[in-house]
Short mmCIF file of C-alpha atoms in Angstrom, two decimals:
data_model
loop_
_atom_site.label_atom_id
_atom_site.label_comp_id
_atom_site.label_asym_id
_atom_site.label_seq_id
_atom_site.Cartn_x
_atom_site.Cartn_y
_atom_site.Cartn_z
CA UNK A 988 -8.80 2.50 17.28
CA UNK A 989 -9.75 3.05 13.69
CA UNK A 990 -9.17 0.65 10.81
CA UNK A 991 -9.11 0.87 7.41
CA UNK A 992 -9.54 -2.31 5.15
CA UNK A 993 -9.17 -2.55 1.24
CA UNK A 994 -10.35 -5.43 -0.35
CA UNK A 995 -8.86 -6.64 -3.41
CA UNK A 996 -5.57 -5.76 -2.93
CA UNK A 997 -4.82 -5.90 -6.28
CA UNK A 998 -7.15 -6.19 -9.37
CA UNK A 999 -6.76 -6.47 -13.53
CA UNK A 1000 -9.63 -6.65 -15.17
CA UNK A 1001 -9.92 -5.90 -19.19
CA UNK A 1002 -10.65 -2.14 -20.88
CA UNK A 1003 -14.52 -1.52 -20.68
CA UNK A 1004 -15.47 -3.39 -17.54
CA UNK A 1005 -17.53 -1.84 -15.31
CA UNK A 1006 -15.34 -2.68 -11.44
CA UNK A 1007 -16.19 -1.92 -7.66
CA UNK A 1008 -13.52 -1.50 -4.80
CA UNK A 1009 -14.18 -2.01 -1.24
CA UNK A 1010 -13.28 0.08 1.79
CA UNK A 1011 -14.42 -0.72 5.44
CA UNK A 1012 -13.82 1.02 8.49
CA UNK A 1013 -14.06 -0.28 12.42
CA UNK A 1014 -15.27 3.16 13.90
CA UNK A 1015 -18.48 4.93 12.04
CA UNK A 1016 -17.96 8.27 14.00
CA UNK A 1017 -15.78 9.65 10.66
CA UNK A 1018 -16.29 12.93 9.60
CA UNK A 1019 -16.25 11.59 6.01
CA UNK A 1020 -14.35 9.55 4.01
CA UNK A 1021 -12.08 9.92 0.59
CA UNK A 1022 -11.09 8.13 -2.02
CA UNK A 1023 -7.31 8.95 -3.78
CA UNK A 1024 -5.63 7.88 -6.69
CA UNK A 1025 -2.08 7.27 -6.39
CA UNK A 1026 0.08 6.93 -9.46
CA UNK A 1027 3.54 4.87 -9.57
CA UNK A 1028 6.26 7.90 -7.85
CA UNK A 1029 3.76 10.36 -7.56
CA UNK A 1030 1.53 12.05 -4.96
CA UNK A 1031 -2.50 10.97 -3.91
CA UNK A 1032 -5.14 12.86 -6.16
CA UNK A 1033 -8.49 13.46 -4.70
CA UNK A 1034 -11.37 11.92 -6.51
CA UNK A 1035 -14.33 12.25 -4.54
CA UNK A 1036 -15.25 12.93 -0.36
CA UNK A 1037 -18.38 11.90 0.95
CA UNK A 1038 -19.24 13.53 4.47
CA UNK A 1039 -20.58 11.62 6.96
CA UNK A 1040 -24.44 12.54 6.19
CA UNK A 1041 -24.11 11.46 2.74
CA UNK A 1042 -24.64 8.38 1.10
CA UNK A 1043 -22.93 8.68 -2.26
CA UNK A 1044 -20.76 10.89 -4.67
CA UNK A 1045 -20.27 10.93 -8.27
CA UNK A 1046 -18.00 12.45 -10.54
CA UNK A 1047 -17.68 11.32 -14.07
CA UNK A 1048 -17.07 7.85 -14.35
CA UNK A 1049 -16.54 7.53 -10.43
CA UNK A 1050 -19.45 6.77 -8.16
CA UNK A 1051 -18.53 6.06 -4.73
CA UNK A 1052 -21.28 4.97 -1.80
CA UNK A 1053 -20.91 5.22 1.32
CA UNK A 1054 -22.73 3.15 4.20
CA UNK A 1055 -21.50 4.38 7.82
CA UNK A 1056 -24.10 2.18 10.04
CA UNK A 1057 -21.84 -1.08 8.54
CA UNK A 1058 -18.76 0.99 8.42
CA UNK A 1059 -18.54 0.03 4.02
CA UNK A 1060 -17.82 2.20 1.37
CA UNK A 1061 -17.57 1.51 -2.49
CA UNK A 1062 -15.96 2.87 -5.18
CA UNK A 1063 -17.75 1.94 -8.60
CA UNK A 1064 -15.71 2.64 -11.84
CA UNK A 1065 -17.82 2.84 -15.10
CA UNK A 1066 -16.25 1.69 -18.60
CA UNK A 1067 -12.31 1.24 -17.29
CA UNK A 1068 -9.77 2.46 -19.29
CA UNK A 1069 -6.01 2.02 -19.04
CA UNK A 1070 -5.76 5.36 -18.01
CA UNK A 1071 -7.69 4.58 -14.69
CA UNK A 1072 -4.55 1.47 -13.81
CA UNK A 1073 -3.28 3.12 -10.26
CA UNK A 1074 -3.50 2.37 -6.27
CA UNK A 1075 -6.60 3.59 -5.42
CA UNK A 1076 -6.79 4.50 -1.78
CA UNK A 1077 -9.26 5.10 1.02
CA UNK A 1078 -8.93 7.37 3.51
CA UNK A 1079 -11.53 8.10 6.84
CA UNK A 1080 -11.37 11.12 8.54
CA UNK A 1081 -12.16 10.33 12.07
CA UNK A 1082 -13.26 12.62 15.04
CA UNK A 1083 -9.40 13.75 15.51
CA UNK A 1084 -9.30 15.34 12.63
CA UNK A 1085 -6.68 13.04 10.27
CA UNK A 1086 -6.64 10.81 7.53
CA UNK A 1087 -6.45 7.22 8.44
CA UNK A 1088 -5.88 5.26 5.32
CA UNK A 1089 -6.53 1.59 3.92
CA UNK A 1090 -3.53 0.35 2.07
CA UNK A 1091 -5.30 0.26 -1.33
CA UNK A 1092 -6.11 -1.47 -4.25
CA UNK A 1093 -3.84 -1.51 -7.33
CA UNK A 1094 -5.88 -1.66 -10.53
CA UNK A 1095 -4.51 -2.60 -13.97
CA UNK A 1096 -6.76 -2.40 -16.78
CA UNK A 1097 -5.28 -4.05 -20.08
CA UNK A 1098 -6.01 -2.57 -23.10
CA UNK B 523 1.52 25.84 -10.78
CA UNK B 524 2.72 23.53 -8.27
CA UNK B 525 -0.07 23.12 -5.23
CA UNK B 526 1.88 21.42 -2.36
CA UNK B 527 5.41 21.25 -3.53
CA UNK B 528 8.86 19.14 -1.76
CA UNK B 529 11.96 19.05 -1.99
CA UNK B 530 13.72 17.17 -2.52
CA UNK B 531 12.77 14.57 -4.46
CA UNK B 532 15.02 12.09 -3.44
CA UNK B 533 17.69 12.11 -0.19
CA UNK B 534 19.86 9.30 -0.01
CA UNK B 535 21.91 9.67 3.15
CA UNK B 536 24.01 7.53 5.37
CA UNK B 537 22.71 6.50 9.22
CA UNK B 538 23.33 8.60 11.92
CA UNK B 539 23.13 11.70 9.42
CA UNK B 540 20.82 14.60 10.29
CA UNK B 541 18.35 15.85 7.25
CA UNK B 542 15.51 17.82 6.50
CA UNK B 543 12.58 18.15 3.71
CA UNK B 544 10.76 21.10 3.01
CA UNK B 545 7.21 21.70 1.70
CA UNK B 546 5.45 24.58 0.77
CA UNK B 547 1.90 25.05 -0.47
CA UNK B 548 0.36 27.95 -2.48
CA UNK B 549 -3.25 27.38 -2.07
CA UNK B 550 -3.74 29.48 0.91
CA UNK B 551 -4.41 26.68 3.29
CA UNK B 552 -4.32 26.95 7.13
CA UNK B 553 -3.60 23.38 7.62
CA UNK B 554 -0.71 21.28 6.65
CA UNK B 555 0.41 17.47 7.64
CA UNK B 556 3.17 15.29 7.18
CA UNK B 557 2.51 11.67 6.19
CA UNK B 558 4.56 8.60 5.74
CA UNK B 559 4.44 5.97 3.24
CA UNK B 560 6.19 2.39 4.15
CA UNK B 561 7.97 0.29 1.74
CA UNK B 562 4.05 -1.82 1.92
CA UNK B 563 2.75 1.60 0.53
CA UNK B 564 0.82 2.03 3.47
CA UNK B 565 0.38 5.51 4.31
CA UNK B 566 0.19 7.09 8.46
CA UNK B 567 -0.20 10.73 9.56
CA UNK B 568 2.57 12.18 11.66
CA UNK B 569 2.27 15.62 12.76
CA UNK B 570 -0.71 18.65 11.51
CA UNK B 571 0.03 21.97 11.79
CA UNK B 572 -3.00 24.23 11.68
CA UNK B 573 -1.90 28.41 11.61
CA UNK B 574 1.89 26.71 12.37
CA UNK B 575 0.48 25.31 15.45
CA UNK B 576 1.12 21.92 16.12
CA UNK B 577 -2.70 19.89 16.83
CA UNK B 578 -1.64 16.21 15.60
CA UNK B 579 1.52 14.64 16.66
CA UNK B 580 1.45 10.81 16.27
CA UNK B 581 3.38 8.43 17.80
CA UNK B 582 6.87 9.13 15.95
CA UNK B 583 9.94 9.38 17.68
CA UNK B 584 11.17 12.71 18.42
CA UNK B 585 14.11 12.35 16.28
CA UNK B 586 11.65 13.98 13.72
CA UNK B 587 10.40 17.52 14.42
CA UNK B 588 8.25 19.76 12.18
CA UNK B 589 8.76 23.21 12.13
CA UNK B 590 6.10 25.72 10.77
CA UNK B 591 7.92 29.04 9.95
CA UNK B 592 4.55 30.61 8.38
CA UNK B 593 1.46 29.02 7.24
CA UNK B 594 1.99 28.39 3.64
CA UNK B 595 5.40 26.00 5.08
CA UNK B 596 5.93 22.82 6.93
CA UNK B 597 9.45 21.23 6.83
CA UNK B 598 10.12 18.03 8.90
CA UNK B 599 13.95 18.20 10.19
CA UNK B 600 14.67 14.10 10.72
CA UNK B 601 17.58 13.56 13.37
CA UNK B 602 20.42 10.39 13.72
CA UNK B 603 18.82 9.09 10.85
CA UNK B 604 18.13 5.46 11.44
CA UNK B 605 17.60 2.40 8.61
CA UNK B 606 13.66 2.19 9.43
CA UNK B 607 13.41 5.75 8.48
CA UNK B 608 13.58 5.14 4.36
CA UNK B 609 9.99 5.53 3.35
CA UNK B 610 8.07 8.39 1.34
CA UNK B 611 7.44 11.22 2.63
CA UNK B 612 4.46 13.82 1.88
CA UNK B 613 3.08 16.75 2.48
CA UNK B 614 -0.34 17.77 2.37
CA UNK B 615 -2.49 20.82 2.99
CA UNK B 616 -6.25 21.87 3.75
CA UNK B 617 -8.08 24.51 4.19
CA UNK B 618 -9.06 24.01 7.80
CA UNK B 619 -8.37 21.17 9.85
CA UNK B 620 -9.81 18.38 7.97
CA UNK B 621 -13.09 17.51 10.04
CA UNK B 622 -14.09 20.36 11.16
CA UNK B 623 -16.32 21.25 8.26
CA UNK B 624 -16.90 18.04 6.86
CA UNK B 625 -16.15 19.15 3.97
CA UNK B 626 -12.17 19.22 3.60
CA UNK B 627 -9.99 17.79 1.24
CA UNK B 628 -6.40 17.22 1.38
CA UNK B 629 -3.94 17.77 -1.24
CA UNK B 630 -1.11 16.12 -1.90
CA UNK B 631 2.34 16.71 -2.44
CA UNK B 632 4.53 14.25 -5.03
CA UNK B 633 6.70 12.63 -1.94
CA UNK B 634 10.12 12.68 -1.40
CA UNK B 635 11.18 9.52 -1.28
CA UNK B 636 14.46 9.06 1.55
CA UNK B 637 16.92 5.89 1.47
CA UNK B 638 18.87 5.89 4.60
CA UNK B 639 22.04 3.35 3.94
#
Protein backbone atom coordinates (compact mmCIF):
# COMPACT_ATOMS: atom_id res chain seq x y z
CA UNK A 1 0.00 0.00 0.00
CA UNK A 2 1.33 3.40 -0.91
CA UNK A 3 2.61 6.04 1.50
CA UNK A 4 3.18 9.40 1.37
CA UNK A 5 5.55 11.16 3.95
CA UNK A 6 6.21 15.01 4.38
CA UNK A 7 8.93 16.02 6.33
CA UNK A 8 8.89 19.14 8.14
CA UNK A 9 5.57 19.38 8.98
CA UNK A 10 5.72 22.77 9.50
CA UNK A 11 8.52 25.33 8.64
CA UNK A 12 9.22 29.43 9.13
CA UNK A 13 12.10 30.47 7.89
CA UNK A 14 12.87 34.43 7.13
CA UNK A 15 12.07 36.38 3.51
CA UNK A 16 15.03 35.54 1.08
CA UNK A 17 16.05 32.09 2.21
CA UNK A 18 16.59 29.71 -0.17
CA UNK A 19 14.27 26.23 1.60
CA UNK A 20 13.82 22.48 0.49
CA UNK A 21 10.72 20.23 1.39
CA UNK A 22 10.76 16.57 1.49
CA UNK A 23 8.33 14.02 0.07
CA UNK A 24 8.90 10.15 0.17
CA UNK A 25 6.89 7.49 -1.07
CA UNK A 26 6.86 3.46 -0.10
CA UNK A 27 5.94 2.18 -3.71
CA UNK A 28 8.24 3.61 -6.80
CA UNK A 29 5.77 2.18 -9.48
CA UNK A 30 3.99 6.00 -9.59
CA UNK A 31 3.09 7.31 -12.68
CA UNK A 32 4.48 10.67 -11.46
CA UNK A 33 4.26 12.73 -8.73
CA UNK A 34 2.89 16.53 -7.91
CA UNK A 35 3.47 19.06 -5.84
CA UNK A 36 0.24 21.57 -4.69
CA UNK A 37 -0.05 24.60 -2.91
CA UNK A 38 -2.86 24.90 -0.64
CA UNK A 39 -3.87 28.25 0.74
CA UNK A 40 -5.82 28.76 4.24
CA UNK A 41 -9.95 27.93 2.91
CA UNK A 42 -9.06 27.47 -0.47
CA UNK A 43 -8.52 24.72 -3.05
CA UNK A 44 -4.80 22.82 -4.09
CA UNK A 45 -2.96 24.74 -7.01
CA UNK A 46 -0.71 22.77 -9.19
CA UNK A 47 2.88 23.83 -9.24
CA UNK A 48 4.81 21.40 -11.00
CA UNK A 49 4.37 17.22 -12.08
CA UNK A 50 7.24 15.25 -12.73
CA UNK A 51 6.43 11.84 -14.60
CA UNK A 52 7.95 8.95 -13.62
CA UNK A 53 10.96 9.09 -16.30
CA UNK A 54 11.94 12.40 -15.16
CA UNK A 55 14.22 13.55 -12.71
CA UNK A 56 13.35 17.18 -12.12
CA UNK A 57 10.97 20.18 -12.95
CA UNK A 58 11.31 23.79 -12.72
CA UNK A 59 9.15 26.60 -12.91
CA UNK A 60 10.18 29.98 -11.73
CA UNK A 61 11.37 29.97 -8.40
CA UNK A 62 10.22 26.19 -7.91
CA UNK A 63 12.57 23.35 -8.69
CA UNK A 64 11.38 20.10 -7.65
CA UNK A 65 13.60 16.61 -8.07
CA UNK A 66 12.49 13.65 -8.14
CA UNK A 67 14.40 10.27 -7.26
CA UNK A 68 11.99 7.11 -7.76
CA UNK A 69 14.77 4.20 -7.13
CA UNK A 70 14.71 5.72 -3.17
CA UNK A 71 11.13 6.64 -3.47
CA UNK A 72 12.35 10.87 -2.49
CA UNK A 73 11.28 13.84 -4.00
CA UNK A 74 12.24 17.56 -3.23
CA UNK A 75 10.80 20.64 -3.60
CA UNK A 76 13.52 23.55 -3.64
CA UNK A 77 12.15 27.17 -3.22
CA UNK A 78 14.55 29.98 -4.39
CA UNK A 79 14.53 33.56 -2.59
CA UNK A 80 11.10 32.96 -0.28
CA UNK A 81 8.79 35.51 -0.08
CA UNK A 82 5.74 35.91 2.14
CA UNK A 83 3.71 35.34 -0.66
CA UNK A 84 5.00 31.65 -0.96
CA UNK A 85 3.62 31.02 3.28
CA UNK A 86 0.98 27.98 2.43
CA UNK A 87 0.66 23.96 2.94
CA UNK A 88 2.53 22.69 0.35
CA UNK A 89 1.48 19.21 -0.58
CA UNK A 90 2.68 16.09 -2.33
CA UNK A 91 0.78 13.98 -4.17
CA UNK A 92 1.93 10.33 -6.12
CA UNK A 93 -0.01 9.05 -8.69
CA UNK A 94 0.27 5.36 -8.41
CA UNK A 95 -0.53 2.53 -10.99
CA UNK A 96 -4.45 2.91 -10.09
CA UNK A 97 -4.67 5.92 -11.39
CA UNK A 98 -5.30 8.44 -8.08
CA UNK A 99 -3.67 10.87 -6.10
CA UNK A 100 -2.33 9.60 -2.88
CA UNK A 101 -1.20 12.54 -0.87
CA UNK A 102 1.40 13.36 2.03
CA UNK A 103 -0.17 15.57 4.60
CA UNK A 104 2.13 18.56 3.85
CA UNK A 105 4.27 21.06 4.99
CA UNK A 106 3.03 24.48 6.16
CA UNK A 107 5.53 27.21 5.33
CA UNK A 108 5.55 30.71 6.85
CA UNK A 109 7.98 33.06 5.60
CA UNK A 110 8.23 36.37 7.80
CA UNK A 111 8.80 39.35 6.18
CA UNK B 1 -13.80 31.97 -15.03
CA UNK B 2 -14.28 29.48 -12.46
CA UNK B 3 -12.36 25.94 -13.49
CA UNK B 4 -13.84 23.32 -11.08
CA UNK B 5 -16.51 25.08 -9.20
CA UNK B 6 -18.83 23.75 -5.68
CA UNK B 7 -21.38 24.55 -4.09
CA UNK B 8 -21.88 25.17 -1.58
CA UNK B 9 -19.40 26.59 0.24
CA UNK B 10 -20.37 25.73 3.49
CA UNK B 11 -23.36 23.05 4.75
CA UNK B 12 -23.91 22.95 8.26
CA UNK B 13 -26.52 20.29 8.91
CA UNK B 14 -27.77 18.26 11.78
CA UNK B 15 -27.01 14.15 12.01
CA UNK B 16 -29.12 11.86 10.45
CA UNK B 17 -29.89 14.62 7.68
CA UNK B 18 -29.49 13.68 4.01
CA UNK B 19 -27.31 16.33 1.74
CA UNK B 20 -25.67 16.77 -1.36
CA UNK B 21 -22.73 18.99 -3.06
CA UNK B 22 -22.42 19.68 -6.51
CA UNK B 23 -19.40 20.37 -8.75
CA UNK B 24 -19.07 21.28 -12.12
CA UNK B 25 -15.99 21.89 -14.26
CA UNK B 26 -15.63 23.90 -17.52
CA UNK B 27 -12.36 22.77 -18.79
CA UNK B 28 -13.60 20.01 -20.89
CA UNK B 29 -12.21 17.24 -18.80
CA UNK B 30 -13.25 13.54 -19.03
CA UNK B 31 -12.27 12.78 -15.57
CA UNK B 32 -13.52 14.03 -12.31
CA UNK B 33 -12.88 12.83 -8.46
CA UNK B 34 -14.10 13.54 -5.20
CA UNK B 35 -11.60 13.97 -2.36
CA UNK B 36 -11.78 14.44 1.33
CA UNK B 37 -9.89 16.56 3.59
CA UNK B 38 -9.87 15.57 7.56
CA UNK B 39 -9.87 18.02 10.28
CA UNK B 40 -5.56 16.88 10.20
CA UNK B 41 -5.78 18.38 6.60
CA UNK B 42 -4.98 15.20 5.25
CA UNK B 43 -6.44 14.70 1.99
CA UNK B 44 -7.93 10.79 0.48
CA UNK B 45 -9.56 10.07 -2.89
CA UNK B 46 -13.08 8.70 -2.82
CA UNK B 47 -14.69 7.96 -5.98
CA UNK B 48 -13.33 8.98 -10.06
CA UNK B 49 -15.60 9.22 -12.60
CA UNK B 50 -14.07 9.03 -16.06
CA UNK B 51 -16.97 9.78 -19.16
CA UNK B 52 -19.56 9.54 -15.83
CA UNK B 53 -18.37 6.12 -15.33
CA UNK B 54 -17.44 5.19 -12.07
CA UNK B 55 -13.38 3.57 -12.18
CA UNK B 56 -12.26 4.54 -8.44
CA UNK B 57 -14.43 3.91 -5.53
CA UNK B 58 -12.47 3.83 -2.22
CA UNK B 59 -13.32 2.42 0.79
CA UNK B 60 -16.21 4.96 1.90
CA UNK B 61 -19.33 3.86 3.17
CA UNK B 62 -22.12 3.75 0.86
CA UNK B 63 -24.00 6.34 2.63
CA UNK B 64 -22.12 8.57 0.03
CA UNK B 65 -22.89 8.06 -3.67
CA UNK B 66 -21.64 10.11 -6.66
CA UNK B 67 -23.70 10.65 -9.42
CA UNK B 68 -22.33 11.77 -12.90
CA UNK B 69 -25.28 13.29 -14.89
CA UNK B 70 -22.82 14.37 -17.90
CA UNK B 71 -19.19 14.74 -18.01
CA UNK B 72 -18.55 18.28 -17.17
CA UNK B 73 -20.63 17.23 -13.42
CA UNK B 74 -19.98 15.15 -10.41
CA UNK B 75 -22.19 15.72 -7.30
CA UNK B 76 -21.70 13.46 -4.20
CA UNK B 77 -25.32 12.93 -2.49
CA UNK B 78 -24.10 12.07 1.43
CA UNK B 79 -26.90 9.96 3.30
CA UNK B 80 -27.89 9.78 7.46
CA UNK B 81 -25.28 12.14 7.83
CA UNK B 82 -23.09 11.02 10.66
CA UNK B 83 -20.57 13.33 13.09
CA UNK B 84 -17.29 11.78 11.34
CA UNK B 85 -18.56 13.07 8.12
CA UNK B 86 -17.53 17.05 8.78
CA UNK B 87 -14.43 17.41 6.69
CA UNK B 88 -13.72 19.35 3.28
CA UNK B 89 -14.81 18.30 0.49
CA UNK B 90 -13.34 18.78 -3.23
CA UNK B 91 -13.70 18.27 -6.47
CA UNK B 92 -11.24 17.86 -9.03
CA UNK B 93 -10.99 17.22 -12.75
CA UNK B 94 -8.45 15.90 -15.52
CA UNK B 95 -8.24 15.44 -18.72
CA UNK B 96 -7.95 11.68 -18.80
CA UNK B 97 -7.64 9.47 -16.00
CA UNK B 98 -4.67 10.72 -14.26
CA UNK B 99 -1.91 7.99 -15.12
CA UNK B 100 -2.65 7.05 -18.10
CA UNK B 101 -0.55 9.57 -19.94
CA UNK B 102 1.77 10.46 -17.41
CA UNK B 103 1.24 13.55 -17.98
CA UNK B 104 -2.11 14.65 -16.10
CA UNK B 105 -2.77 17.19 -13.76
CA UNK B 106 -5.60 17.66 -11.51
CA UNK B 107 -7.39 20.73 -10.76
CA UNK B 108 -8.87 21.70 -7.93
CA UNK B 109 -11.98 22.93 -6.74
CA UNK B 110 -12.11 25.59 -3.51
CA UNK B 111 -13.86 22.78 -1.06
CA UNK B 112 -16.91 22.90 0.56
CA UNK B 113 -16.34 22.62 3.83
CA UNK B 114 -19.53 20.40 5.82
CA UNK B 115 -20.10 20.57 9.78
CA UNK B 116 -22.45 17.88 10.71
CA UNK B 117 -23.80 18.82 14.48
Amino acid sequence: KQEVTQIPAALSVPEGENLVLNCSFTDSAIYNLQWFRQDPGKGLTSLLLIQSSQREQTSGRLNASLDKSSGRSTLYIAASQPGDSATYLCAVNDSGGKLIFGQGTELSVKP
Amino acid sequence: DTAVSQTPKYLVTQMGNDKSIKCEQNLGHDTMYWYKQDSKKFLKIMFSYNNKELIINETVPNRFSPKSPDKAHLNLHINSLELGDSAVYFCASSQDISGASGTDTQYFGPGTRLTVL
